PDB file of C-alpha atoms in Angstrom:
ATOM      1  CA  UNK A   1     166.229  -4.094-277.273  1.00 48.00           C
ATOM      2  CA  UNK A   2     162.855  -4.800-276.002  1.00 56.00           C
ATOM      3  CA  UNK A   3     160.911  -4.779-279.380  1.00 56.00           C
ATOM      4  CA  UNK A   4     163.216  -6.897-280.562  1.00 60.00           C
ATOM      5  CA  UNK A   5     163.461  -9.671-278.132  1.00 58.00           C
ATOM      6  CA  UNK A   6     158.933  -9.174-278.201  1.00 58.00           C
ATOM      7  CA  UNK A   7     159.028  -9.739-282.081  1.00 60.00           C
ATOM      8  CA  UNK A   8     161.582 -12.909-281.898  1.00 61.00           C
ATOM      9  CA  UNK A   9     159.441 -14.737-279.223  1.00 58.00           C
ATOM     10  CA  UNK A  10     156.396 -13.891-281.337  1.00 55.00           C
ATOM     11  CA  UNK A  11     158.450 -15.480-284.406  1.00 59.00           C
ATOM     12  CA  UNK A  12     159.724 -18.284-282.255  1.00 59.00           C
ATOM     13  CA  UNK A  13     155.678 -19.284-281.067  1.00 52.00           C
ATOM     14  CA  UNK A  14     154.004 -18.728-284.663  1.00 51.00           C
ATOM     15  CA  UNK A  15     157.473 -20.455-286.280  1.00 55.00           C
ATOM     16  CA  UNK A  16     157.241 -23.551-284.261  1.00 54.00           C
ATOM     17  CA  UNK A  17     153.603 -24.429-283.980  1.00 51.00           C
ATOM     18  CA  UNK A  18     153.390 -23.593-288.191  1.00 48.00           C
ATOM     19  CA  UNK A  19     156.553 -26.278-288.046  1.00 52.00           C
ATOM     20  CA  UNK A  20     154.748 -28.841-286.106  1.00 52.00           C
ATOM     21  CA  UNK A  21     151.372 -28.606-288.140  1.00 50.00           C
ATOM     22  CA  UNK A  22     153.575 -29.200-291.757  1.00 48.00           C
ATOM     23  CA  UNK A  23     154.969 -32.338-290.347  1.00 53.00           C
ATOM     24  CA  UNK A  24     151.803 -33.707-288.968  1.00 50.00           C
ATOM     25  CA  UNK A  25     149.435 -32.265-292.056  1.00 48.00           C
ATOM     26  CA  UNK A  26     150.427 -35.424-293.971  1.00 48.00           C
ATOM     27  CA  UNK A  27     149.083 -37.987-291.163  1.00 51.00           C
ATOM     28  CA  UNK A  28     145.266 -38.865-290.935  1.00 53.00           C
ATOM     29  CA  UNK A  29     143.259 -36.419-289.013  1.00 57.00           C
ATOM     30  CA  UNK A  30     141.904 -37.721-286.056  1.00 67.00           C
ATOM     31  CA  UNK A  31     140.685 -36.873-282.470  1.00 70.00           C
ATOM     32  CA  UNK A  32     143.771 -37.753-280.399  1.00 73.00           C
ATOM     33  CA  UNK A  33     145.806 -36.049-283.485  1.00 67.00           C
ATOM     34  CA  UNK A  34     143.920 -33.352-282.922  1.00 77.00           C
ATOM     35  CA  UNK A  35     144.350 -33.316-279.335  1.00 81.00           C
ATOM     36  CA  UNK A  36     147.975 -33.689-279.364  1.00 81.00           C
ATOM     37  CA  UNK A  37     148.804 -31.069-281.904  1.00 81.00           C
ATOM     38  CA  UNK A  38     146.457 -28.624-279.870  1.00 80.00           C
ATOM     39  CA  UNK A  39     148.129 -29.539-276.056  1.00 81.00           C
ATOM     40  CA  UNK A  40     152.045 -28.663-278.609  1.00 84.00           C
ATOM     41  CA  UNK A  41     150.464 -25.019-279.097  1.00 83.00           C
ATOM     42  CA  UNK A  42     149.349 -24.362-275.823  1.00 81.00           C
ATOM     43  CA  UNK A  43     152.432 -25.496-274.457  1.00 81.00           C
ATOM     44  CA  UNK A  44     154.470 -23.720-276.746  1.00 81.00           C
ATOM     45  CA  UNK A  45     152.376 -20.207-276.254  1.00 79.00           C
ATOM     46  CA  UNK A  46     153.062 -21.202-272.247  1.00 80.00           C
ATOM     47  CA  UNK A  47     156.743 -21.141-272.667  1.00 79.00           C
ATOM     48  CA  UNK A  48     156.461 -18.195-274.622  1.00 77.00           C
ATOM     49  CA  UNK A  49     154.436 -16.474-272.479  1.00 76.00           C
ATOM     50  CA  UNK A  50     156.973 -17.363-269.226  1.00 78.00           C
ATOM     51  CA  UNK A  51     159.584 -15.666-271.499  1.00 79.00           C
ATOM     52  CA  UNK A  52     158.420 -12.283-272.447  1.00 74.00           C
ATOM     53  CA  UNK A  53     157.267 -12.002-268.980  1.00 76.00           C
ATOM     54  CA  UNK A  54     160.113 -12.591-267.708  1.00 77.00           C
ATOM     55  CA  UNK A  55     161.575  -9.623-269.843  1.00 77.00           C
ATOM     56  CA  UNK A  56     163.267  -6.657-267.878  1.00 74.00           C
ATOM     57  CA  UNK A  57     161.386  -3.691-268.448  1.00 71.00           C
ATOM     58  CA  UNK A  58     162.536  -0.628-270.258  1.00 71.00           C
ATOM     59  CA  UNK A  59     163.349   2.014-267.484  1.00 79.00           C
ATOM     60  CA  UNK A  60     160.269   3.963-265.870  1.00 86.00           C
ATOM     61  CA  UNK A  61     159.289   7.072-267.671  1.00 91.00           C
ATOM     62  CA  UNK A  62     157.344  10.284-267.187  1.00 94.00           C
ATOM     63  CA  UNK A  63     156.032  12.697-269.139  1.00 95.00           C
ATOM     64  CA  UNK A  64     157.121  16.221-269.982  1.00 96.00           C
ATOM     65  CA  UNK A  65     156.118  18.374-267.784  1.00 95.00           C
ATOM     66  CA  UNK A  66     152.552  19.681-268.552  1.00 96.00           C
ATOM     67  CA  UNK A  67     151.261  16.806-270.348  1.00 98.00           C
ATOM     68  CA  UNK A  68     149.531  14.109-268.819  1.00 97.00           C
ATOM     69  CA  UNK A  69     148.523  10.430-269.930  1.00 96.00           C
ATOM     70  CA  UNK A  70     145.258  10.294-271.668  1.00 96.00           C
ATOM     71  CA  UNK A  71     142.984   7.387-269.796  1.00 93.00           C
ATOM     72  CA  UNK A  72     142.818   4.031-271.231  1.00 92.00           C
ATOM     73  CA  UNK A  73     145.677   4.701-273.988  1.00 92.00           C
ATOM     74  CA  UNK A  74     147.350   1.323-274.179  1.00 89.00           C
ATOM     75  CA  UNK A  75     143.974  -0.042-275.192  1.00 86.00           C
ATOM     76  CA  UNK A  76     143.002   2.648-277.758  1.00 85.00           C
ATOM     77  CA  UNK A  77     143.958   3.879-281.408  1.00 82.00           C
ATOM     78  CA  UNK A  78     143.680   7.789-279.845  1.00 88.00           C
ATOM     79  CA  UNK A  79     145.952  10.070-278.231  1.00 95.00           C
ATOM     80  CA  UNK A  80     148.636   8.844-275.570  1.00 96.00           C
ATOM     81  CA  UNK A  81     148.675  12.576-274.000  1.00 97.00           C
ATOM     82  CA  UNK A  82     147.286  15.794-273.891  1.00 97.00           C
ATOM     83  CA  UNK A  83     147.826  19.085-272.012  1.00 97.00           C
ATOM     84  CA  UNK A  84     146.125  22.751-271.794  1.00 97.00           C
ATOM     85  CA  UNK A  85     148.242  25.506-273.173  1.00 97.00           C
ATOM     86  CA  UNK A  86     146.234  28.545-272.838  1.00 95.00           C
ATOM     87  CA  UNK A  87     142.820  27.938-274.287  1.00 95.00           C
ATOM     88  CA  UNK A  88     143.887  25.428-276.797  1.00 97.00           C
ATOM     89  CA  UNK A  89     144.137  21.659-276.271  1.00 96.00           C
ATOM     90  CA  UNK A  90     146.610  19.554-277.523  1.00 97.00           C
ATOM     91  CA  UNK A  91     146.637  15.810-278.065  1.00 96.00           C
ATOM     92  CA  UNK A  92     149.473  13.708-279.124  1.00 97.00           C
ATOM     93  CA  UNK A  93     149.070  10.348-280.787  1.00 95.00           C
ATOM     94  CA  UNK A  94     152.352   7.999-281.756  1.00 94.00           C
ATOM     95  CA  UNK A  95     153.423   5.269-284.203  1.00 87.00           C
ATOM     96  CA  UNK A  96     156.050   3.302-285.223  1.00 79.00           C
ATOM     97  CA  UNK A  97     157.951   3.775-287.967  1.00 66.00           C
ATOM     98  CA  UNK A  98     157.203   0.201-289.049  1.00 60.00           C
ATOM     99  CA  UNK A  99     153.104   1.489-289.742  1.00 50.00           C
ATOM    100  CA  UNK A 100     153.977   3.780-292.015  1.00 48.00           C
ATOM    101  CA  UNK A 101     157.056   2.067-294.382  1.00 47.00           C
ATOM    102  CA  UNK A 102     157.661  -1.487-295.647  1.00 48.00           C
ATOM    103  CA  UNK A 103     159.149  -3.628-292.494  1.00 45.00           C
ATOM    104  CA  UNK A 104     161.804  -5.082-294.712  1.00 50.00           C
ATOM    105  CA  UNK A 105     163.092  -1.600-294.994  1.00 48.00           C
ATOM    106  CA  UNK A 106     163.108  -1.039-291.165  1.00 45.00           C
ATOM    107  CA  UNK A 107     164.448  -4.351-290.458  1.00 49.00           C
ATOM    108  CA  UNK A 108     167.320  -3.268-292.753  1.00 52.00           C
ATOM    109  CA  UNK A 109     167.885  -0.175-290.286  1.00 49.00           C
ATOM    110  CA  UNK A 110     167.658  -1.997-287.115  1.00 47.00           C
ATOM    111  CA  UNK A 111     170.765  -4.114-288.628  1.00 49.00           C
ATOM    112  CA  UNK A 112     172.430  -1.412-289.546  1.00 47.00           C
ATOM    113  CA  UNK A 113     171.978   0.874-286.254  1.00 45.00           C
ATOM    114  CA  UNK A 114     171.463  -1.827-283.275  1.00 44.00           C
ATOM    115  CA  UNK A 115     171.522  -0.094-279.979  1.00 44.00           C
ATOM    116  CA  UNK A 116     169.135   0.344-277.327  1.00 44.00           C
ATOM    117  CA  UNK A 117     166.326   1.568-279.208  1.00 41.00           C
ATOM    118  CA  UNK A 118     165.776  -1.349-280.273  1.00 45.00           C
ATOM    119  CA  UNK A 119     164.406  -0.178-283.455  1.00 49.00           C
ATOM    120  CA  UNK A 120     162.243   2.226-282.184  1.00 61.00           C
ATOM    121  CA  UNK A 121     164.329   5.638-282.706  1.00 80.00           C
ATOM    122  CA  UNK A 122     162.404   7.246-285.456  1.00 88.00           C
ATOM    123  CA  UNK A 123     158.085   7.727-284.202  1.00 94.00           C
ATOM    124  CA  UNK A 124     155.934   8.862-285.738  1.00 93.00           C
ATOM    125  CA  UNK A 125     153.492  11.385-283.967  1.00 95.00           C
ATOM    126  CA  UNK A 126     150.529  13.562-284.381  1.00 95.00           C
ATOM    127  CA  UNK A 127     149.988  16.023-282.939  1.00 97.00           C
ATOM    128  CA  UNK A 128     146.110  18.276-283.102  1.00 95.00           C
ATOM    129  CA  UNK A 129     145.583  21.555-281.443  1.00 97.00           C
ATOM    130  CA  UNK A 130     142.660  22.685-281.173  1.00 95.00           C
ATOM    131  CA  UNK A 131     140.378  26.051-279.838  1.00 94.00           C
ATOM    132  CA  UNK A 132     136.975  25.588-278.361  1.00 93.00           C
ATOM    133  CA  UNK A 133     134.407  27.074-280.862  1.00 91.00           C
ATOM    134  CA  UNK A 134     136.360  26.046-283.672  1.00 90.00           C
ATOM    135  CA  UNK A 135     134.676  23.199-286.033  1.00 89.00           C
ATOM    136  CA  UNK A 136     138.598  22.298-287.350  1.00 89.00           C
ATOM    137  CA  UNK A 137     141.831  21.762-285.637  1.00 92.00           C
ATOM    138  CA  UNK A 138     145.252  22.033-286.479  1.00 94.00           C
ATOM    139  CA  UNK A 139     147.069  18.712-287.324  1.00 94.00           C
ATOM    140  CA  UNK A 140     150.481  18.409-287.559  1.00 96.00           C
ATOM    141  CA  UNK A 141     152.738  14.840-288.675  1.00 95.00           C
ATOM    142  CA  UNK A 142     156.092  15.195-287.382  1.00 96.00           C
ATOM    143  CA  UNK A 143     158.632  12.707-287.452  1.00 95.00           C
ATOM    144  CA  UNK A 144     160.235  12.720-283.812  1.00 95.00           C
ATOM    145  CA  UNK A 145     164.067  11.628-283.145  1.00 94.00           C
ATOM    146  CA  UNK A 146     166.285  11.299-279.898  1.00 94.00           C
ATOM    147  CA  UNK A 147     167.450  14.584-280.701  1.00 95.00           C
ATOM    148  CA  UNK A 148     165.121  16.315-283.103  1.00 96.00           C
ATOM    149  CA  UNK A 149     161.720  16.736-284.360  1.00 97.00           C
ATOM    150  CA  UNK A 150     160.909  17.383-287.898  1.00 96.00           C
ATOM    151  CA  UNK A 151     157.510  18.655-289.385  1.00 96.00           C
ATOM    152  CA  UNK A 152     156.052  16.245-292.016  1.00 94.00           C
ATOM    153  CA  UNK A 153     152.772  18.156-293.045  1.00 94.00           C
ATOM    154  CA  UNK A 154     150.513  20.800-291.025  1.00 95.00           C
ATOM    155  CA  UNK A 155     146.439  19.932-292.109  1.00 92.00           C
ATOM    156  CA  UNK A 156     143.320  21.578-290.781  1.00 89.00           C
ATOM    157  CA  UNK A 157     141.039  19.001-290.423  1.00 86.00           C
ATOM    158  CA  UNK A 158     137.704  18.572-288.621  1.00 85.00           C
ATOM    159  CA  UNK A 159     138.037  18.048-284.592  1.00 75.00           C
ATOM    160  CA  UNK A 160     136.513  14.922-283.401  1.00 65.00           C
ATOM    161  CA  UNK A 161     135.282  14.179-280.022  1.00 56.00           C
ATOM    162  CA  UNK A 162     136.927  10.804-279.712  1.00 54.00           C
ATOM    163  CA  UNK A 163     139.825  12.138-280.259  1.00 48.00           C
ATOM    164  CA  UNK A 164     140.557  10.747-283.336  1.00 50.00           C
ATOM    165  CA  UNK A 165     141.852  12.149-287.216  1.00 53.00           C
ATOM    166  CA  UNK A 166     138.790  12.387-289.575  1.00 54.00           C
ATOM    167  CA  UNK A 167     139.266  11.755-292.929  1.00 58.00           C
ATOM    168  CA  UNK A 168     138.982  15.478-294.681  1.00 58.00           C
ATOM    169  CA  UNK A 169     136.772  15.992-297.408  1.00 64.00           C
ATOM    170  CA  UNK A 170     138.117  19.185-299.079  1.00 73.00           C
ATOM    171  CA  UNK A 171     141.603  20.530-299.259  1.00 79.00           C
ATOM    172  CA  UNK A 172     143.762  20.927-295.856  1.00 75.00           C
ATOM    173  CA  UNK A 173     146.773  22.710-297.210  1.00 81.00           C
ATOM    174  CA  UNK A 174     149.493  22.646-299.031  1.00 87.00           C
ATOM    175  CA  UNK A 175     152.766  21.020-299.022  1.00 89.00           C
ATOM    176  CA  UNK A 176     155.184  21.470-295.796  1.00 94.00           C
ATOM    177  CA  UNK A 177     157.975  21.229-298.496  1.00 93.00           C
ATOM    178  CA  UNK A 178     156.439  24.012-300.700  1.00 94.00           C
ATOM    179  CA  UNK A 179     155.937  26.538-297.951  1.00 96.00           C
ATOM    180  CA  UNK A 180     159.103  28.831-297.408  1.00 96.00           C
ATOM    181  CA  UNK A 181     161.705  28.432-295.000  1.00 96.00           C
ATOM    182  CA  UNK A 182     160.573  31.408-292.985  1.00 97.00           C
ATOM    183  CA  UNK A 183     156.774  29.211-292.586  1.00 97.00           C
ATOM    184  CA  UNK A 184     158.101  26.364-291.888  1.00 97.00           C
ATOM    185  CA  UNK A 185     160.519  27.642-288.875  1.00 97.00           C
ATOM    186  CA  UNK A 186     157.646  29.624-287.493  1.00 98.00           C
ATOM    187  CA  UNK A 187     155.409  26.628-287.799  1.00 97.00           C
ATOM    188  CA  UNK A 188     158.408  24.718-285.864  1.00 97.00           C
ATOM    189  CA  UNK A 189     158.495  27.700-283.324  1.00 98.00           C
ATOM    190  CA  UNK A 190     154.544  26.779-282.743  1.00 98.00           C
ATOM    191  CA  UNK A 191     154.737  23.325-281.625  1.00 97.00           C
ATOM    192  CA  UNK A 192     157.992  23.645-279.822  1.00 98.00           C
ATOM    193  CA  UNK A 193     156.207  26.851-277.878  1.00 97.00           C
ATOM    194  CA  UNK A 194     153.338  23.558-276.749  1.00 97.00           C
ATOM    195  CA  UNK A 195     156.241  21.245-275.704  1.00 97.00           C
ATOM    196  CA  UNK A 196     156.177  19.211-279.051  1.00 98.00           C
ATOM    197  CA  UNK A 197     159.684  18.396-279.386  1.00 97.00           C
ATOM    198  CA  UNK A 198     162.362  15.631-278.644  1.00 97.00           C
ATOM    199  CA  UNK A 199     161.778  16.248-274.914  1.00 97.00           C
ATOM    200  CA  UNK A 200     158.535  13.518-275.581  1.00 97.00           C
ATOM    201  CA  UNK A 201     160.529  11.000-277.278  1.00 95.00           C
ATOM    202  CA  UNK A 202     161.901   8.822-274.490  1.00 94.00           C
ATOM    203  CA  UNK A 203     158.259   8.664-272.958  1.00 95.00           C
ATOM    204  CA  UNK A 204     156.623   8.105-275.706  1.00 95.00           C
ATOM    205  CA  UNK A 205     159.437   5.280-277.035  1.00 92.00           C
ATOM    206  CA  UNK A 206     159.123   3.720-273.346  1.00 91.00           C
ATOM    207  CA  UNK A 207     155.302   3.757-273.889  1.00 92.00           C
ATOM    208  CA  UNK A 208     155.208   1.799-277.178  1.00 90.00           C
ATOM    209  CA  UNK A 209     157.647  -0.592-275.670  1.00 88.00           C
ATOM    210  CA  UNK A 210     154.747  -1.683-273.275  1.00 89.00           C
ATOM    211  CA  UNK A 211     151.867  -1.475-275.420  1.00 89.00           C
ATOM    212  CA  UNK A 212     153.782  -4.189-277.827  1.00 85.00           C
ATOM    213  CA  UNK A 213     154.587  -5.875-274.626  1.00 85.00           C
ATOM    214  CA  UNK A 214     150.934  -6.300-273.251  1.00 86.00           C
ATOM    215  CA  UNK A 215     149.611  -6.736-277.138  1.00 85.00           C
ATOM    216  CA  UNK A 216     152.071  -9.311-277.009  1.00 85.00           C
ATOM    217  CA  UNK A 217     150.796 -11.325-274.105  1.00 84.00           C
ATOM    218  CA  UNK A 218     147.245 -10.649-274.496  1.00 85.00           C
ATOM    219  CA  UNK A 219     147.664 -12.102-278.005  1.00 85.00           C
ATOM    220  CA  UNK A 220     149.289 -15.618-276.316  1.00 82.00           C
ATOM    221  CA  UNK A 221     146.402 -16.000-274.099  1.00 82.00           C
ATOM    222  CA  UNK A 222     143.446 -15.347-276.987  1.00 80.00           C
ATOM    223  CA  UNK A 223     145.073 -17.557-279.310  1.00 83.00           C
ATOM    224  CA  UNK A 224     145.371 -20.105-276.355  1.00 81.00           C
ATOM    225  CA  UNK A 225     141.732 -19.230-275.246  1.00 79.00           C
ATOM    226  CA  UNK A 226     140.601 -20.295-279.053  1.00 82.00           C
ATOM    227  CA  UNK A 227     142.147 -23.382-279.179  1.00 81.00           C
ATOM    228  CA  UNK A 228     141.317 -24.668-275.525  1.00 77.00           C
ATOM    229  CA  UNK A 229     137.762 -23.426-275.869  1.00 74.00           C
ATOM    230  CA  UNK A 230     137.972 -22.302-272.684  1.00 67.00           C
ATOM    231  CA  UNK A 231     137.033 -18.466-271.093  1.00 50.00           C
ATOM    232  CA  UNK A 232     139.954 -18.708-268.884  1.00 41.00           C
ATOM    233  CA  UNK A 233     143.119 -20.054-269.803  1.00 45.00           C
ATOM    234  CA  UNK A 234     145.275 -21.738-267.271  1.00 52.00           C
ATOM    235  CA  UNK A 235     147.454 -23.008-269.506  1.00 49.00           C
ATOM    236  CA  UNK A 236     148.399 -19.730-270.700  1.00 53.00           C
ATOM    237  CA  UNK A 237     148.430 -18.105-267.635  1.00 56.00           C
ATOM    238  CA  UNK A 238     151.680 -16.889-265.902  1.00 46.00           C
ATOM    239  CA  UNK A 239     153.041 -18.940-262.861  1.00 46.00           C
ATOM    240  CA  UNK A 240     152.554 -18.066-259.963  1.00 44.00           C
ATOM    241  CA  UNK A 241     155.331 -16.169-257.921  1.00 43.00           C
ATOM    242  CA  UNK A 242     156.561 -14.649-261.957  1.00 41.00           C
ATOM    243  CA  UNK A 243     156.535 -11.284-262.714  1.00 39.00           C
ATOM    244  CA  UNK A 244     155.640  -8.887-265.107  1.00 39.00           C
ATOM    245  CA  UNK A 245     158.626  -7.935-267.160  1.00 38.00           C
ATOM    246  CA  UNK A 246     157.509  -4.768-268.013  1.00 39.00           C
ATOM    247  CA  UNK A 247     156.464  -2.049-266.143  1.00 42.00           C
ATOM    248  CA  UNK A 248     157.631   0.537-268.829  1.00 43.00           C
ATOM    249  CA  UNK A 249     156.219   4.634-267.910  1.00 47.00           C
ATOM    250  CA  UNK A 250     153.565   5.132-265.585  1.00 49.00           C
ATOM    251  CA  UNK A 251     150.975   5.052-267.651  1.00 50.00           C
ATOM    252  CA  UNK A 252     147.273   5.535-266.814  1.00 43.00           C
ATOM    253  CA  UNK A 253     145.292   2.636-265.818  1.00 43.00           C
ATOM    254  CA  UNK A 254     142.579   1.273-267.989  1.00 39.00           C
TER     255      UNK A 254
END
């Protein structure tokens, strides 16, 4: 329930000080104004702040065997692991269901299916594997589940050094859908022969639990840094003797 609880503080800061600046947007403007409505913000990011950190953290995860956590992840767009498998290399990258559809509609399925999750029990991943003297890689979107993993579309497209999916310029293949059943269950036998299956999915659901987590808090203390004008902010920072509330998978530090 994690995401949750992140995305109703987040609500709860943005709600209140957008409350507070309707009722005062009809006095005069003026320093102390001003001064007063900025010192309601910080305080109210504060108190937020105190609160998600105060969460309790999702239980520590690790990765399947044979992958490991690709350096610097939580800060990045790239991939959140890799591993060898034979010559090739293979890199897995992960969203949320809520970047690829309307979050109305996933709202709607987080009433209708609340339970631990919290929301999070259909990712998104992408997974490349790729040869060295190859110029193009195979790309695969799957749609990963508790129990399952399902094959979206299988691309080649151009490898990339940083890791990331380049935009192709010429045709990558055809439909999953349109290939025959006997394709598409060898194509499922491929990834599942490179550990892509629902083995990943509690890692990789603990690890977006504390990327939104630390997104979260970094985003209190910019916002606070902005409106202070200050480099460091104390008033955002977390008291002392508090703890982090999540330490979520071992992840790889920055």
């Amino acid at each position: 329930m994690l995401r949750r609880a992140l995305a109703t503080a987040s609500r709860r800061a943005i709600g209140g000080a957008l409350h507070q600046q309707c009722r005062n947007s009809s006095q005069k403007s003026s320093p102390t104004v001003t001064s007063a409505v900025n010192s309601m913000i910080l305080r109210s990011l504060k108190d937020h702040y105190v609160e998600v950190s105060n969460m309790s953290p999702p239980p520590k995860v690790s990765p399947p065997e044979g992958f490991t956590i690709v350096k610097g992840a939580l800060d990045s767009h790239g991939p959140v692991l890799k591993r060898q498998f034979n010559n090739e290399e293979i890199s897995v990258s992960v969203m949320r269901l809520a970047n690829i559809v309307d979050q109305d509609e996933v709202d709607d399925n987080e009433d209708d299916d609340d339970d631990d999750g919290g929301g999070i029990n259909q990712l998104f991943v992408h997974v490349d594997v790729s040869k060295p003297g190859k110029t193009e890689s195979l790309n695969f979107l799957c749609g990963l589940y508790p129990d399952a993993l399902g094959i979206h579309s299988v691309a080649l497209r151009p490898k990339s050094d940083e890791g990331f999916v380049i935009t192709p310029d010429k045709f990558t293949g055809p439909l999953f859908e349109n290939l025959d059943e006997k394709t598409r269950d060898a194509f499922h036998n491929y990834i599942d022969a490179r550990g892509i299956n629902e083995s990943l999915f509690p890692f990789l659901q603990a690890w977006l639990y504390v990327r939104d987590h630390r997104n979260l808090m970094r985003w209190f203390k910019s916002v606070g840094s902005v409106i202070s004008g200050r480099d460091a902010v104390k008033e955002i920072e977390q008291p002392k003797g508090a703890t982090s509330g999540v330490n979520g998978p071992r992840v790889a530090k920055a």
